[in-house]
Amino acid sequence: MMLFSTITITIGAILSAGQYEGTSIVRAHIENQKQLNTLRELGARSLDCFDHKGSTPMLFDDSHIEFAEKMKIDFEVLETNIDSYILKYEQSREEARMRGLGGWYSDFKTWNEVNTRLNQVEQAYPNIASVFTVGVTHEGRNINGIRITAPGDSVGRKQVLWNGCQHAREWVAVMVPMYIIDALVEGWNVDSEITTILETTEIIIVPIVNPDGYEFTYAPNGDRFWRKNRRNNSGSCEGVDLNRNWGFAWNGGDSTSTNTCSDVYVGPSAFSEPEAQAMRDLVVSLPNLVAHIDFHSYSQLVLEPWASSNNTPPRVDIVKALSNDISDAILSVHGETYAAGTGGDLLYLADGVFPDWVTDRGALSYTIELRPTGSPGFDLPPNEILPTCEENLAGAMAMLRFIQNSVSFSFPNGVPGFGLAGEMQTLPINIEPVFEEVLLENTATLHVRYGSNGPFATRSIQHDSGTQYTAQIPISTCGVNSEYWISIESTDGETHRYPLGEEVLQVGVATEIQNWNMDTNPNWQTSGLWSWGTPTGGGGQYGNPDPTTGATGQYVFGYNLQGDYENNLAEKHLVTPTINVSNQQNIQLQFDRYLNVEQPSYDHASISVRGDGGAWSTLWTNTSVIEDSQWVSVSYDLSQTIGTANTVEIRWTMGTTDSAWRYSGWNIDDVQLLALSNTAIQGDVNCDGVVDVSDLLNIISNWGFCEGICGADTVPDGSINVSDLLQVIGNW
Ligand SMILES: [Zn+2]
């Protein structure tokens, strides 16, 4: 961010003393919809982007406290002096501005400052950036947007829309779109990927959808915790929740209110609000809109459609593939988890929201809830603005990358990290056009080689049905890593590749330390309802029932083979015996999982491990609801956790669980403990560690067709021929 070097000094909003006199921040434990509705109607405001039942921060004045006590709503007071809390926050902002770390991103910016910067961008990059007015608010402010695309005819380019700040108090949701704007204009003709993307894509960014509300959160006589716009409702309460005003599933469900004093007031009619109308008309004016993000705070989530129901959205595989790409890209920058899933999975349903309306029009549309995960909510410390922007730029780039590729490749079981030497690794793939392409299903091809030099062999990928394919990835007999990529052709003559560009995927080679296929009872140590046997397909009060068979064979280890786990469960363990792993390196646990468990605010499933009889370390725990409806192969790297230990024990845990909502819990099968090795040499046919004349002779004596995997098939195309000879000679 070198462009804007001028440091703007702003005077922080001076709050009138005593503005929040008599108001406290509390954590309320709301047991039912009636309590929530009544609190809403009394004007008690949730301090979440999604207000909801359960445990939630809220603003309570004396009358709310009195009501809560009368209604026996449990709450604890977190902050009684909000004025001094806000003053402290203002001081931290002042200090952050003085330090100036992060330049423009050292502190949050007002509506005016954002507009000034948009104009500066346009002046600095007139060829690729133009500012425009999306619409005008109740109070006469312009909603400003910026279009960024390469010069030339932009008709026919794909269009992407990103906006922030439907909700006034979610300040960081303004900074992130601004940062993305900077990165795109500064990357033009500097970063080859951004340049290519801008030549095929028009990006429209609206940092502040709700300028009236946003300004009100900064105003001396305003309200830092204002959420809605500033409609005059001709009564005691102002404002409409813009993200409940959209014309898809408008005014329904538990997430909305028709009371003007509620923070989720839906407005007098769908699209009654000029801000929602302006954004609607903008979307309608974008014939090639393919993807959209509505930025909010807070909770760190990538929310997929639908928000308003638990129905499956159109193109669900593509929806999930992109949200996972975004979540992974965000994680890769600063290690922050933004879980991907639907509102129903991760939060609560919400009606009349922007992304549902966009989804209904056919684009891929998401809500991203930015930092933090919880406290301090909307008042993100200023030093977290820049990292939040950086990680979400990565998420935005993942979206741009995804739509450049007009075919989506996704892997329902993930991609394998490793396989056994000399065995085929089965890889289920979903291949689906994102746009209008028609795929030639019998052209799906695996390009694979052993090692990282030389030609790729091609092997056809089996088309199962619909969007489902299965690749068989060969792992070399001597143990060289396999590299591969996947391609498919479409009727327009194009070849689509995964991964993009020159990138390849890699599978390591493993040897087996121990293997339990569960066909016989390994007699592991159990507690609670853990047992070995045949699962019965029982349970499923929520999520899916247990399976009716193992992943292979009929037997599994499961938690309650007859049905769901119990409520109010303490941790119940399944523990392996002590396994000798001396002289083994890079140890990996792999097994087949069929797990259903509620989200971790309530119920828990985990795996832990310990070396040499020491303390247990958690290897994995559920970070969201899990609803397996088929066996899934999963693997975990133990090497960091157990170091150089000589023995290891592994433990699966069911629990703790809360007092409601039972799921069918753990089922595990085909547990393997593996060690990774990659000491073999490319071109070494007979695995003796040297590439020499014996390897050549081996090839000649095996000349011809190779069924499955053959040592002499060094270019693994299923035939032992001259390409294998050349590979050996090339690695001599
Ligand atoms: Zn929000």
XYZ file of C-alpha atoms and ligand atoms in Angstrom:
733
model
C 0.000 0.000 0.000
C 2.516 2.620 -1.087
C 0.287 4.863 -3.123
C -1.377 7.042 -0.554
C 1.478 8.250 1.594
C -0.226 11.335 2.982
C -1.264 10.755 6.565
C -4.630 12.281 7.278
C -5.075 13.380 10.868
C -8.699 13.228 11.948
C -10.296 14.362 15.123
C -12.058 11.512 16.855
C -15.745 11.833 17.457
C -16.320 13.628 20.712
C -19.092 11.905 22.543
C -21.530 13.869 24.549
C -21.164 12.888 28.176
C -23.686 10.483 29.648
C -25.123 9.295 26.350
C -25.434 5.697 27.554
C -26.255 6.644 31.152
C -28.379 3.874 32.637
C -27.523 1.366 29.893
C -25.375 -1.733 30.396
C -23.849 -4.354 28.150
C -25.103 -7.714 29.391
C -24.829 -11.331 28.336
C -28.394 -12.588 28.213
C -29.385 -16.256 28.088
C -32.584 -16.209 26.089
C -34.517 -19.441 26.294
C -37.260 -19.007 23.740
C -38.544 -16.953 20.855
C -41.148 -15.223 23.011
C -38.508 -13.822 25.338
C -36.453 -12.656 22.358
C -39.442 -11.038 20.632
C -40.526 -9.242 23.783
C -37.023 -7.916 24.436
C -36.801 -6.742 20.820
C -40.136 -4.972 21.066
C -38.990 -3.246 24.233
C -36.020 -1.940 22.215
C -33.348 -4.106 23.854
C -30.694 -4.513 21.191
C -28.539 -7.520 20.444
C -24.840 -6.831 19.956
C -24.517 -9.526 17.292
C -24.875 -9.170 13.546
C -27.448 -11.997 13.816
C -29.562 -11.640 16.943
C -30.729 -14.923 18.325
C -31.825 -17.129 21.180
C -29.269 -18.628 23.540
C -26.378 -16.732 25.038
C -25.952 -13.327 23.411
C -24.562 -9.885 24.281
C -27.239 -7.174 24.507
C -27.768 -3.567 25.549
C -30.120 -3.390 28.563
C -31.469 -0.245 30.190
C -33.181 -0.263 33.581
C -36.544 -1.225 32.092
C -35.012 -4.203 30.255
C -33.277 -5.338 33.413
C -36.544 -5.098 35.296
C -38.360 -7.030 32.578
C -35.641 -9.698 32.385
C -35.806 -10.225 36.118
C -39.581 -10.487 35.984
C -39.470 -12.939 33.050
C -36.679 -14.937 34.770
C -34.342 -14.330 31.830
C -30.877 -15.153 33.065
C -28.277 -12.441 32.366
C -24.940 -11.213 33.622
C -23.808 -7.595 33.428
C -20.566 -7.242 31.465
C -20.197 -3.443 31.430
C -22.159 -0.854 33.374
C -20.356 2.256 32.229
C -20.684 2.220 28.449
C -19.639 5.872 28.132
C -16.290 5.145 29.701
C -15.984 1.925 27.662
C -16.473 3.965 24.485
C -14.114 6.665 25.676
C -11.425 4.020 26.195
C -12.075 2.682 22.718
C -11.808 6.201 21.262
C -8.480 6.600 23.061
C -7.183 3.368 21.548
C -8.192 4.661 18.121
C -6.458 7.979 18.759
C -3.275 6.158 19.777
C -3.462 3.911 16.727
C -3.769 6.961 14.462
C -0.782 8.589 16.147
C 1.350 5.481 15.656
C 0.136 5.347 12.063
C 0.957 1.661 11.586
C -0.900 0.390 8.557
C -1.235 3.907 7.062
C -4.819 4.542 6.071
C -5.751 1.281 7.793
C -4.390 2.337 11.198
C -7.911 3.380 12.223
C -11.532 3.282 11.032
C -12.624 5.985 8.590
C -15.715 8.177 8.323
C -18.047 8.337 5.318
C -16.291 11.505 4.103
C -12.854 9.975 4.405
C -13.979 6.917 2.451
C -15.439 9.105 -0.306
C -12.250 11.162 -0.495
C -10.201 8.052 -0.914
C -12.508 6.610 -3.594
C -12.022 9.839 -5.546
C -8.249 9.645 -5.068
C -8.258 6.124 -6.480
C -10.233 7.261 -9.507
C -7.828 10.159 -10.097
C -4.757 7.965 -9.742
C -6.134 5.169 -11.964
C -8.559 6.803 -14.409
C -8.084 4.005 -16.956
C -9.330 1.254 -14.703
C -11.358 2.828 -11.877
C -14.506 4.944 -11.964
C -16.595 6.150 -9.046
C -20.356 6.220 -9.444
C -23.430 6.913 -7.343
C -25.511 3.858 -6.549
C -28.380 5.841 -4.997
C -29.373 8.423 -2.415
C -30.409 7.762 1.194
C -33.295 9.063 3.326
C -31.034 11.848 4.621
C -29.753 12.732 1.149
C -26.328 11.097 1.254
C -24.886 9.492 -1.864
C -24.181 5.772 -1.735
C -20.945 5.563 -3.678
C -19.464 2.658 -5.563
C -16.417 2.083 -7.723
C -16.017 -0.024 -10.863
C -12.630 -1.551 -11.528
C -11.815 -3.269 -14.811
C -9.160 -3.140 -17.527
C -9.542 -0.517 -20.260
C -11.415 -1.522 -23.387
C -14.813 -2.957 -24.114
C -16.082 -4.419 -20.857
C -19.335 -5.766 -22.286
C -19.373 -9.512 -21.769
C -16.875 -9.494 -18.924
C -17.864 -11.392 -15.830
C -19.051 -9.139 -13.021
C -18.396 -9.436 -9.300
C -20.002 -7.306 -6.566
C -18.631 -6.745 -3.079
C -20.283 -4.467 -0.549
C -19.880 -3.566 3.089
C -21.854 -1.943 5.833
C -25.522 -2.667 5.446
C -25.274 -2.616 9.236
C -24.026 0.740 10.464
C -21.959 -0.323 13.484
C -19.941 -2.980 11.623
C -17.052 -0.628 10.937
C -14.463 -3.138 9.775
C -16.874 -4.156 7.004
C -16.071 -0.770 5.404
C -12.301 -1.110 5.688
C -12.087 -4.521 4.001
C -13.716 -3.468 0.696
C -11.518 -0.344 0.678
C -8.404 -2.463 1.082
C -9.472 -4.751 -1.755
C -9.932 -1.699 -3.980
C -6.364 -0.564 -3.198
C -4.916 -3.986 -3.925
C -6.680 -4.299 -7.273
C -5.730 -0.868 -8.633
C -2.177 -1.115 -7.344
C -1.846 -4.625 -8.792
C -2.891 -3.544 -12.280
C 0.099 -3.983 -14.635
C 2.230 -4.967 -11.633
C 0.768 -8.305 -10.588
C 0.186 -10.555 -13.588
C -2.730 -12.416 -12.003
C -4.619 -9.234 -11.087
C -3.932 -7.813 -14.543
C -5.329 -10.932 -16.224
C -8.353 -10.970 -13.951
C -9.169 -7.301 -14.641
C -9.054 -8.019 -18.373
C -11.836 -10.582 -18.044
C -13.755 -9.288 -15.038
C -15.495 -6.111 -13.936
C -15.400 -5.651 -10.170
C -17.961 -3.393 -8.514
C -17.384 -2.399 -4.902
C -19.734 -0.455 -2.628
C -17.959 0.024 0.728
C -20.861 1.722 2.552
C -24.411 0.686 1.659
C -25.823 2.485 4.709
C -24.081 5.901 4.958
C -26.823 7.496 7.124
C -26.509 4.785 9.736
C -22.723 4.714 9.433
C -22.428 8.466 10.033
C -24.799 8.127 12.982
C -22.372 5.685 14.640
C -19.668 8.404 14.494
C -21.833 11.422 15.288
C -21.352 13.222 18.635
C -25.063 12.849 19.367
C -25.357 9.567 17.553
C -25.075 5.981 18.708
C -22.006 3.762 18.358
C -24.263 0.676 18.443
C -26.681 1.760 15.694
C -27.450 -1.045 13.240
C -30.298 0.077 10.962
C -30.651 2.868 8.413
C -32.215 6.186 9.534
C -35.782 6.000 8.207
C -38.141 8.226 10.165
C -40.815 5.782 11.267
C -43.074 8.598 12.509
C -42.846 7.327 16.044
C -40.355 6.949 18.820
C -37.988 4.624 16.952
C -36.045 5.205 13.744
C -34.618 2.893 11.158
C -35.124 -0.278 9.146
C -32.760 -3.261 9.190
C -31.576 -3.102 5.557
C -30.551 -6.743 5.679
C -34.130 -7.756 6.451
C -35.632 -5.519 3.745
C -34.755 -7.609 0.651
C -37.534 -9.095 -1.440
C -36.637 -12.765 -0.970
C -38.405 -14.463 1.960
C -39.167 -10.979 3.263
C -40.738 -10.650 6.716
C -40.867 -14.157 8.016
C -39.353 -16.362 10.606
C -37.786 -15.674 13.939
C -35.088 -13.302 12.707
C -37.397 -10.411 11.844
C -39.799 -8.019 13.486
C -42.552 -5.679 12.339
C -42.037 -3.506 15.407
C -40.301 -0.252 14.414
C -38.307 -0.272 17.655
C -36.742 -3.639 16.890
C -33.218 -3.831 15.523
C -34.484 -6.351 12.958
C -37.439 -4.251 11.802
C -38.231 -5.376 8.253
C -39.642 -2.039 7.011
C -43.164 -1.283 5.752
C -42.679 -3.454 2.653
C -39.980 -5.400 0.828
C -37.543 -2.941 -0.778
C -39.166 -0.030 1.027
C -35.738 1.465 1.723
C -33.807 3.622 -0.751
C -30.549 1.867 0.147
C -31.956 -1.602 -0.602
C -33.642 -0.272 -3.756
C -30.360 1.250 -4.951
C -28.414 -1.967 -4.413
C -31.215 -4.003 -6.007
C -31.173 -1.760 -9.096
C -27.392 -2.013 -9.242
C -27.596 -5.834 -9.230
C -30.306 -5.785 -11.891
C -28.024 -3.606 -14.048
C -25.259 -6.252 -13.952
C -26.184 -8.846 -16.605
C -23.036 -10.909 -16.030
C -22.995 -10.892 -12.242
C -21.501 -14.229 -11.196
C -20.440 -13.705 -7.591
C -21.155 -11.463 -4.616
C -20.002 -10.939 -1.033
C -21.902 -8.944 1.587
C -19.365 -8.069 4.317
C -20.519 -7.883 7.936
C -19.019 -8.275 11.373
C -18.529 -10.193 13.526
C -18.021 -13.983 14.125
C -15.465 -14.996 11.432
C -17.704 -16.982 9.117
C -18.213 -17.559 5.419
C -21.984 -18.000 5.194
C -23.454 -19.845 2.238
C -27.039 -19.577 0.997
C -29.722 -20.054 1.936
C -29.900 -17.782 4.955
C -33.675 -18.044 5.115
C -34.121 -21.826 5.095
C -32.330 -25.118 5.421
C -33.105 -25.949 1.781
C -30.240 -26.904 -0.498
C -29.200 -23.963 -2.694
C -28.857 -24.303 -6.473
C -25.450 -25.703 -7.524
C -24.648 -26.698 -3.959
C -21.325 -28.364 -4.852
C -20.094 -25.182 -6.477
C -21.422 -23.036 -3.634
C -19.496 -25.162 -1.138
C -16.349 -25.473 -3.240
C -16.065 -21.679 -3.441
C -16.848 -21.037 0.229
C -14.187 -23.585 1.177
C -11.687 -21.901 -1.158
C -12.442 -18.544 0.476
C -12.182 -19.966 3.984
C -8.886 -21.738 3.173
C -7.425 -18.596 1.580
C -8.332 -16.506 4.639
C -6.811 -19.108 6.982
C -3.563 -19.157 5.001
C -2.762 -15.480 5.705
C -2.825 -15.119 9.501
C -4.115 -18.514 10.619
C -7.590 -17.190 11.449
C -10.478 -19.632 11.045
C -13.585 -18.387 9.233
C -15.812 -21.476 9.224
C -17.753 -22.042 5.997
C -21.360 -23.210 6.091
C -24.941 -22.075 5.990
C -26.610 -19.814 8.512
C -28.702 -22.781 9.573
C -25.531 -24.819 10.246
C -23.468 -22.163 11.966
C -25.865 -19.546 13.320
C -29.564 -19.018 12.828
C -31.864 -18.498 9.899
C -32.434 -14.931 8.657
C -35.128 -13.730 6.279
C -35.077 -10.980 3.678
C -31.280 -10.799 3.358
C -29.265 -9.488 0.435
C -27.346 -12.698 -0.466
C -30.519 -14.811 -0.662
C -31.995 -12.363 -3.146
C -28.799 -12.471 -5.225
C -28.674 -16.278 -5.004
C -32.249 -16.429 -6.279
C -31.095 -14.433 -9.328
C -28.477 -17.081 -10.075
C -25.162 -15.666 -8.808
C -22.944 -17.193 -6.121
C -23.568 -15.021 -3.087
C -22.126 -15.108 0.431
C -22.142 -13.229 3.705
C -18.720 -12.908 5.297
C -18.706 -12.151 8.997
C -15.335 -10.520 9.720
C -13.243 -10.404 12.922
C -13.444 -10.879 15.822
C -14.988 -14.233 16.783
C -16.705 -12.759 19.863
C -15.687 -10.067 22.316
C -15.131 -7.130 21.740
C -17.662 -7.420 18.942
C -17.997 -4.383 16.709
C -15.190 -2.550 18.520
C -12.360 -4.397 16.830
C -9.004 -3.106 18.126
C -7.578 -0.776 15.450
C -4.412 -2.884 15.133
C -6.572 -5.740 13.821
C -7.971 -3.700 10.915
C -5.011 -4.346 8.632
C -4.717 -8.115 9.260
C -8.496 -8.462 8.805
C -8.147 -6.642 5.476
C -5.167 -8.751 4.413
C -6.840 -12.092 5.060
C -10.058 -11.024 3.350
C -8.175 -9.765 0.316
C -6.951 -13.362 0.035
C -10.563 -14.556 0.303
C -11.648 -12.086 -2.389
C -8.815 -13.227 -4.645
C -9.900 -16.835 -4.122
C -13.345 -15.844 -5.403
C -11.848 -14.112 -8.455
C -9.631 -17.119 -9.160
C -12.575 -19.481 -8.823
C -14.702 -17.656 -11.366
C -11.831 -17.412 -13.841
C -12.070 -21.142 -14.094
C -15.387 -21.864 -15.697
C -15.390 -25.454 -14.492
C -15.439 -26.345 -10.813
C -13.433 -29.316 -9.561
C -14.172 -30.324 -5.994
C -13.257 -33.298 -3.858
C -15.981 -34.595 -1.528
C -13.441 -36.567 0.533
C -10.623 -34.045 0.134
C -7.419 -34.825 -1.752
C -5.234 -37.589 -0.335
C -2.036 -36.508 1.399
C -0.454 -39.935 0.958
C -1.061 -43.492 -0.155
C 0.556 -46.880 0.253
C 3.484 -47.754 -2.024
C 2.383 -49.815 -5.002
C -1.336 -49.204 -4.450
C -3.926 -47.197 -6.311
C -5.331 -44.257 -4.390
C -9.040 -43.736 -5.139
C -10.046 -40.088 -5.495
C -13.739 -39.135 -5.898
C -14.113 -35.846 -7.820
C -17.070 -33.610 -8.600
C -16.644 -31.826 -11.917
C -19.289 -29.279 -12.797
C -19.517 -26.279 -15.119
C -19.826 -22.984 -13.218
C -21.252 -21.168 -16.232
C -22.670 -22.421 -19.541
C -19.987 -24.915 -20.624
C -21.073 -28.401 -21.595
C -18.493 -30.953 -20.493
C -17.350 -33.943 -22.521
C -17.542 -36.455 -19.725
C -15.343 -39.106 -21.326
C -12.430 -36.653 -21.703
C -11.773 -36.452 -17.946
C -8.077 -37.256 -17.631
C -5.555 -37.772 -14.860
C -2.022 -36.547 -15.658
C 0.401 -38.251 -13.293
C 4.099 -38.858 -12.782
C 6.348 -40.317 -10.105
C 8.623 -37.558 -8.803
C 8.854 -33.969 -9.942
C 10.649 -34.285 -13.276
C 9.863 -35.694 -16.661
C 6.679 -36.270 -18.630
C 3.226 -36.869 -17.158
C 1.468 -40.075 -18.111
C -2.231 -39.807 -18.876
C -4.892 -42.143 -17.485
C -8.588 -41.768 -18.033
C -10.856 -40.806 -15.142
C -14.031 -42.819 -14.745
C -17.317 -40.924 -15.084
C -19.734 -42.389 -12.524
C -22.890 -40.338 -13.019
C -23.954 -36.698 -13.148
C -21.120 -34.580 -11.805
C -19.367 -37.507 -10.102
C -16.094 -38.991 -11.288
C -13.496 -41.310 -9.763
C -9.768 -41.081 -10.441
C -7.288 -43.832 -9.553
C -3.926 -42.323 -8.655
C -1.019 -44.782 -8.858
C 1.594 -44.695 -6.075
C 4.996 -45.992 -7.121
C 6.260 -49.298 -5.787
C 9.552 -47.865 -4.553
C 7.965 -44.857 -2.891
C 8.492 -41.700 -4.928
C 5.806 -39.051 -4.411
C 3.208 -38.890 -7.177
C 2.403 -35.545 -8.807
C -0.820 -35.090 -10.723
C -3.348 -32.758 -12.255
C -6.774 -33.238 -13.779
C -8.288 -32.045 -17.043
C -11.581 -32.190 -18.897
C -12.719 -30.763 -22.223
C -15.913 -28.896 -23.033
C -17.884 -28.740 -26.277
C -16.523 -25.259 -27.040
C -13.088 -26.857 -27.524
C -11.566 -25.611 -24.279
C -9.589 -27.747 -21.874
C -10.211 -27.057 -18.183
C -7.536 -27.903 -15.672
C -7.234 -28.430 -11.926
C -5.251 -26.991 -10.289
C -4.880 -23.851 -12.417
C -1.798 -22.778 -14.336
C 1.238 -24.987 -13.910
C 0.388 -26.126 -10.403
C 0.166 -29.810 -9.527
C -1.141 -31.841 -6.594
C 1.065 -34.273 -4.735
C 0.521 -37.586 -2.960
C 3.177 -38.782 -0.515
C 4.073 -42.406 -0.032
C 3.360 -44.234 3.171
C 4.194 -47.562 4.738
C 1.829 -49.235 7.134
C 2.725 -49.452 10.829
C -0.553 -51.000 11.884
C -4.026 -51.557 10.472
C -7.349 -52.406 12.113
C -10.056 -53.204 9.545
C -12.527 -53.833 12.410
C -13.639 -57.144 10.844
C -12.555 -58.670 14.140
C -12.888 -56.954 17.494
C -9.577 -55.275 18.392
C -10.807 -55.036 22.011
C -9.896 -51.401 22.541
C -10.588 -49.741 25.862
C -14.080 -48.213 25.965
C -16.252 -46.088 28.233
C -19.875 -45.003 28.057
C -21.717 -46.438 25.025
C -18.599 -46.996 22.893
C -18.672 -50.518 21.461
C -17.590 -52.755 18.608
C -20.276 -54.280 16.402
C -22.645 -53.658 13.529
C -24.186 -50.189 13.336
C -27.972 -50.335 13.091
C -28.917 -47.126 11.280
C -30.462 -45.825 14.488
C -30.683 -42.332 15.900
C -30.748 -39.105 13.941
C -33.018 -36.931 16.100
C -30.868 -34.223 14.465
C -28.416 -34.758 11.620
C -28.234 -38.196 10.004
C -28.771 -41.613 11.596
C -25.890 -44.066 12.056
C -24.837 -46.138 9.021
C -26.069 -49.720 8.651
C -22.683 -51.208 7.767
C -18.970 -50.455 7.988
C -16.964 -48.569 5.383
C -15.637 -52.034 4.527
C -17.177 -55.134 6.038
C -19.973 -55.022 8.515
C -18.258 -54.074 11.789
C -17.199 -50.719 13.236
C -16.401 -49.055 16.517
C -19.172 -46.574 17.286
C -20.667 -44.491 20.028
C -24.077 -46.056 20.683
C -24.470 -48.425 17.718
C -28.226 -48.371 18.398
C -28.788 -44.612 18.088
C -27.923 -41.124 19.283
C -25.515 -40.016 21.977
C -26.974 -38.882 25.301
C -27.678 -35.366 26.533
C -25.475 -33.919 29.294
C -22.746 -36.421 28.464
C -19.302 -36.224 30.064
C -16.312 -37.106 27.853
C -16.436 -40.801 26.888
C -13.315 -42.305 25.343
C -12.326 -45.085 22.973
C -8.597 -45.765 23.385
C -6.189 -47.883 21.333
C -3.561 -49.974 23.031
C -0.002 -48.653 23.115
C 1.486 -48.902 19.639
C 5.223 -49.177 19.028
C 6.381 -46.467 16.608
C 10.108 -46.422 17.368
C 12.261 -45.614 14.330
C 9.189 -44.419 12.426
C 8.910 -40.906 11.073
C 6.107 -38.626 9.900
C 3.380 -40.739 11.453
C -0.105 -40.367 10.026
C -3.453 -41.567 11.330
C -5.976 -42.453 8.660
C -9.461 -43.848 9.156
C -12.985 -43.859 7.781
C -15.415 -41.654 9.639
C -19.207 -41.517 9.801
C -19.903 -38.794 12.344
C -22.890 -36.693 13.294
C -22.450 -34.104 16.032
C -23.987 -30.737 16.866
C -21.929 -27.554 16.592
C -19.239 -27.106 19.259
C -21.081 -24.444 21.241
C -23.132 -27.426 22.402
C -21.685 -30.870 21.628
C -18.178 -32.167 21.061
C -16.401 -34.943 19.190
C -12.621 -35.086 19.270
C -9.506 -37.146 18.664
C -6.432 -36.934 20.854
C -3.072 -38.593 20.956
C -0.222 -39.090 23.382
C 3.355 -40.251 23.023
C 5.287 -42.369 25.540
C 2.357 -42.344 27.991
C 2.519 -38.559 28.441
C -0.309 -36.021 28.443
C -3.086 -36.234 25.863
C -3.003 -33.599 23.093
C -6.019 -32.785 20.955
C -5.451 -33.734 17.352
C -8.837 -32.677 16.069
C -12.124 -31.399 17.448
C -15.297 -30.420 15.611
C -15.331 -26.713 14.703
C -18.847 -26.826 13.276
C -21.835 -29.143 13.071
C -20.909 -32.384 11.265
C -23.558 -34.379 9.430
C -21.892 -37.239 7.545
C -24.301 -39.135 5.316
C -21.592 -41.433 3.957
C -18.243 -42.805 5.070
C -15.490 -40.203 4.725
C -11.786 -41.015 4.687
C -9.870 -38.639 6.954
C -6.213 -38.406 7.928
C -4.205 -36.509 10.500
C -0.511 -35.803 10.873
C 0.709 -36.961 14.292
C 4.349 -36.007 13.860
C 4.089 -32.524 15.401
C 2.117 -33.783 18.383
C 4.144 -36.837 19.374
C 7.611 -35.739 18.237
C 10.116 -38.582 18.549
C 8.082 -40.708 20.960
C 8.634 -44.483 20.816
C 5.024 -45.374 21.549
C 1.699 -43.787 20.779
C -1.908 -44.161 21.901
C -4.894 -42.694 20.075
C -8.203 -41.783 21.636
C -11.606 -40.880 20.146
C -13.908 -38.894 22.434
C -17.679 -38.383 22.427
C -18.800 -35.461 24.604
C -19.251 -33.259 26.339
C -22.817 -32.622 25.175
C -25.471 -30.149 26.286
C -29.033 -30.713 27.423
C -30.771 -30.811 24.013
C -30.439 -31.928 20.360
C -28.987 -35.444 20.126
C -27.029 -36.653 17.071
C -25.878 -40.148 16.116
C -22.215 -39.554 17.075
C -19.014 -41.379 16.101
C -18.606 -44.442 13.867
C -15.078 -45.404 12.836
C -13.696 -48.102 10.568
C -10.479 -49.108 8.772
C -8.051 -47.364 11.091
C -4.478 -47.250 9.817
C -1.306 -45.901 11.336
C 1.180 -45.033 8.598
C 4.687 -43.632 8.288
C 5.565 -41.320 5.421
C 8.735 -41.831 3.443
C 10.103 -40.169 0.380
C 13.583 -41.557 0.122
C 13.207 -43.309 -3.206
C 14.748 -42.122 -6.459
C 12.979 -41.292 -9.697
C 13.694 -43.887 -12.370
C 14.708 -46.571 -9.857
C 12.673 -49.507 -11.095
C 13.837 -52.241 -8.718
C 13.988 -50.043 -5.594
C 17.691 -50.642 -4.949
C 18.467 -46.922 -4.520
C 20.450 -46.482 -7.747
C 19.377 -45.919 -11.325
C 21.545 -48.209 -13.418
C 21.625 -50.932 -16.043
C 19.614 -53.324 -13.863
C 16.667 -50.922 -14.115
C 16.981 -50.836 -17.915
C 17.030 -54.628 -18.072
C 13.999 -54.774 -15.778
C 12.067 -52.549 -18.192
C 13.017 -54.625 -21.207
C 12.071 -57.895 -19.557
C 8.658 -56.512 -18.569
C 8.044 -54.759 -21.897
C 4.363 -54.294 -22.801
C 1.057 -53.841 -21.037
C 1.012 -53.177 -17.278
C -2.079 -54.073 -15.314
C -2.468 -51.803 -12.244
C 0.876 -50.599 -10.938
C 4.210 -51.968 -12.183
C 7.692 -51.062 -10.969
C 8.952 -50.837 -14.538
C 6.163 -48.443 -15.534
C 8.163 -45.368 -14.479
C 5.974 -43.094 -16.606
C 2.738 -44.551 -15.213
C 0.660 -44.735 -18.375
C -0.182 -48.440 -18.003
C 2.357 -49.534 -20.608
C 6.048 -50.408 -20.267
C 7.623 -48.885 -23.315
C 10.200 -46.455 -24.643
C 9.011 -43.590 -22.411
C 10.041 -45.683 -19.399
C 13.465 -46.353 -20.900
C 13.950 -42.630 -21.488
C 12.864 -41.873 -17.919
C 15.485 -44.279 -16.532
C 18.199 -42.892 -18.791
C 17.197 -39.329 -17.880
C 17.735 -40.109 -14.178
C 20.877 -42.230 -14.610
Zn -24.336 -7.321 9.929
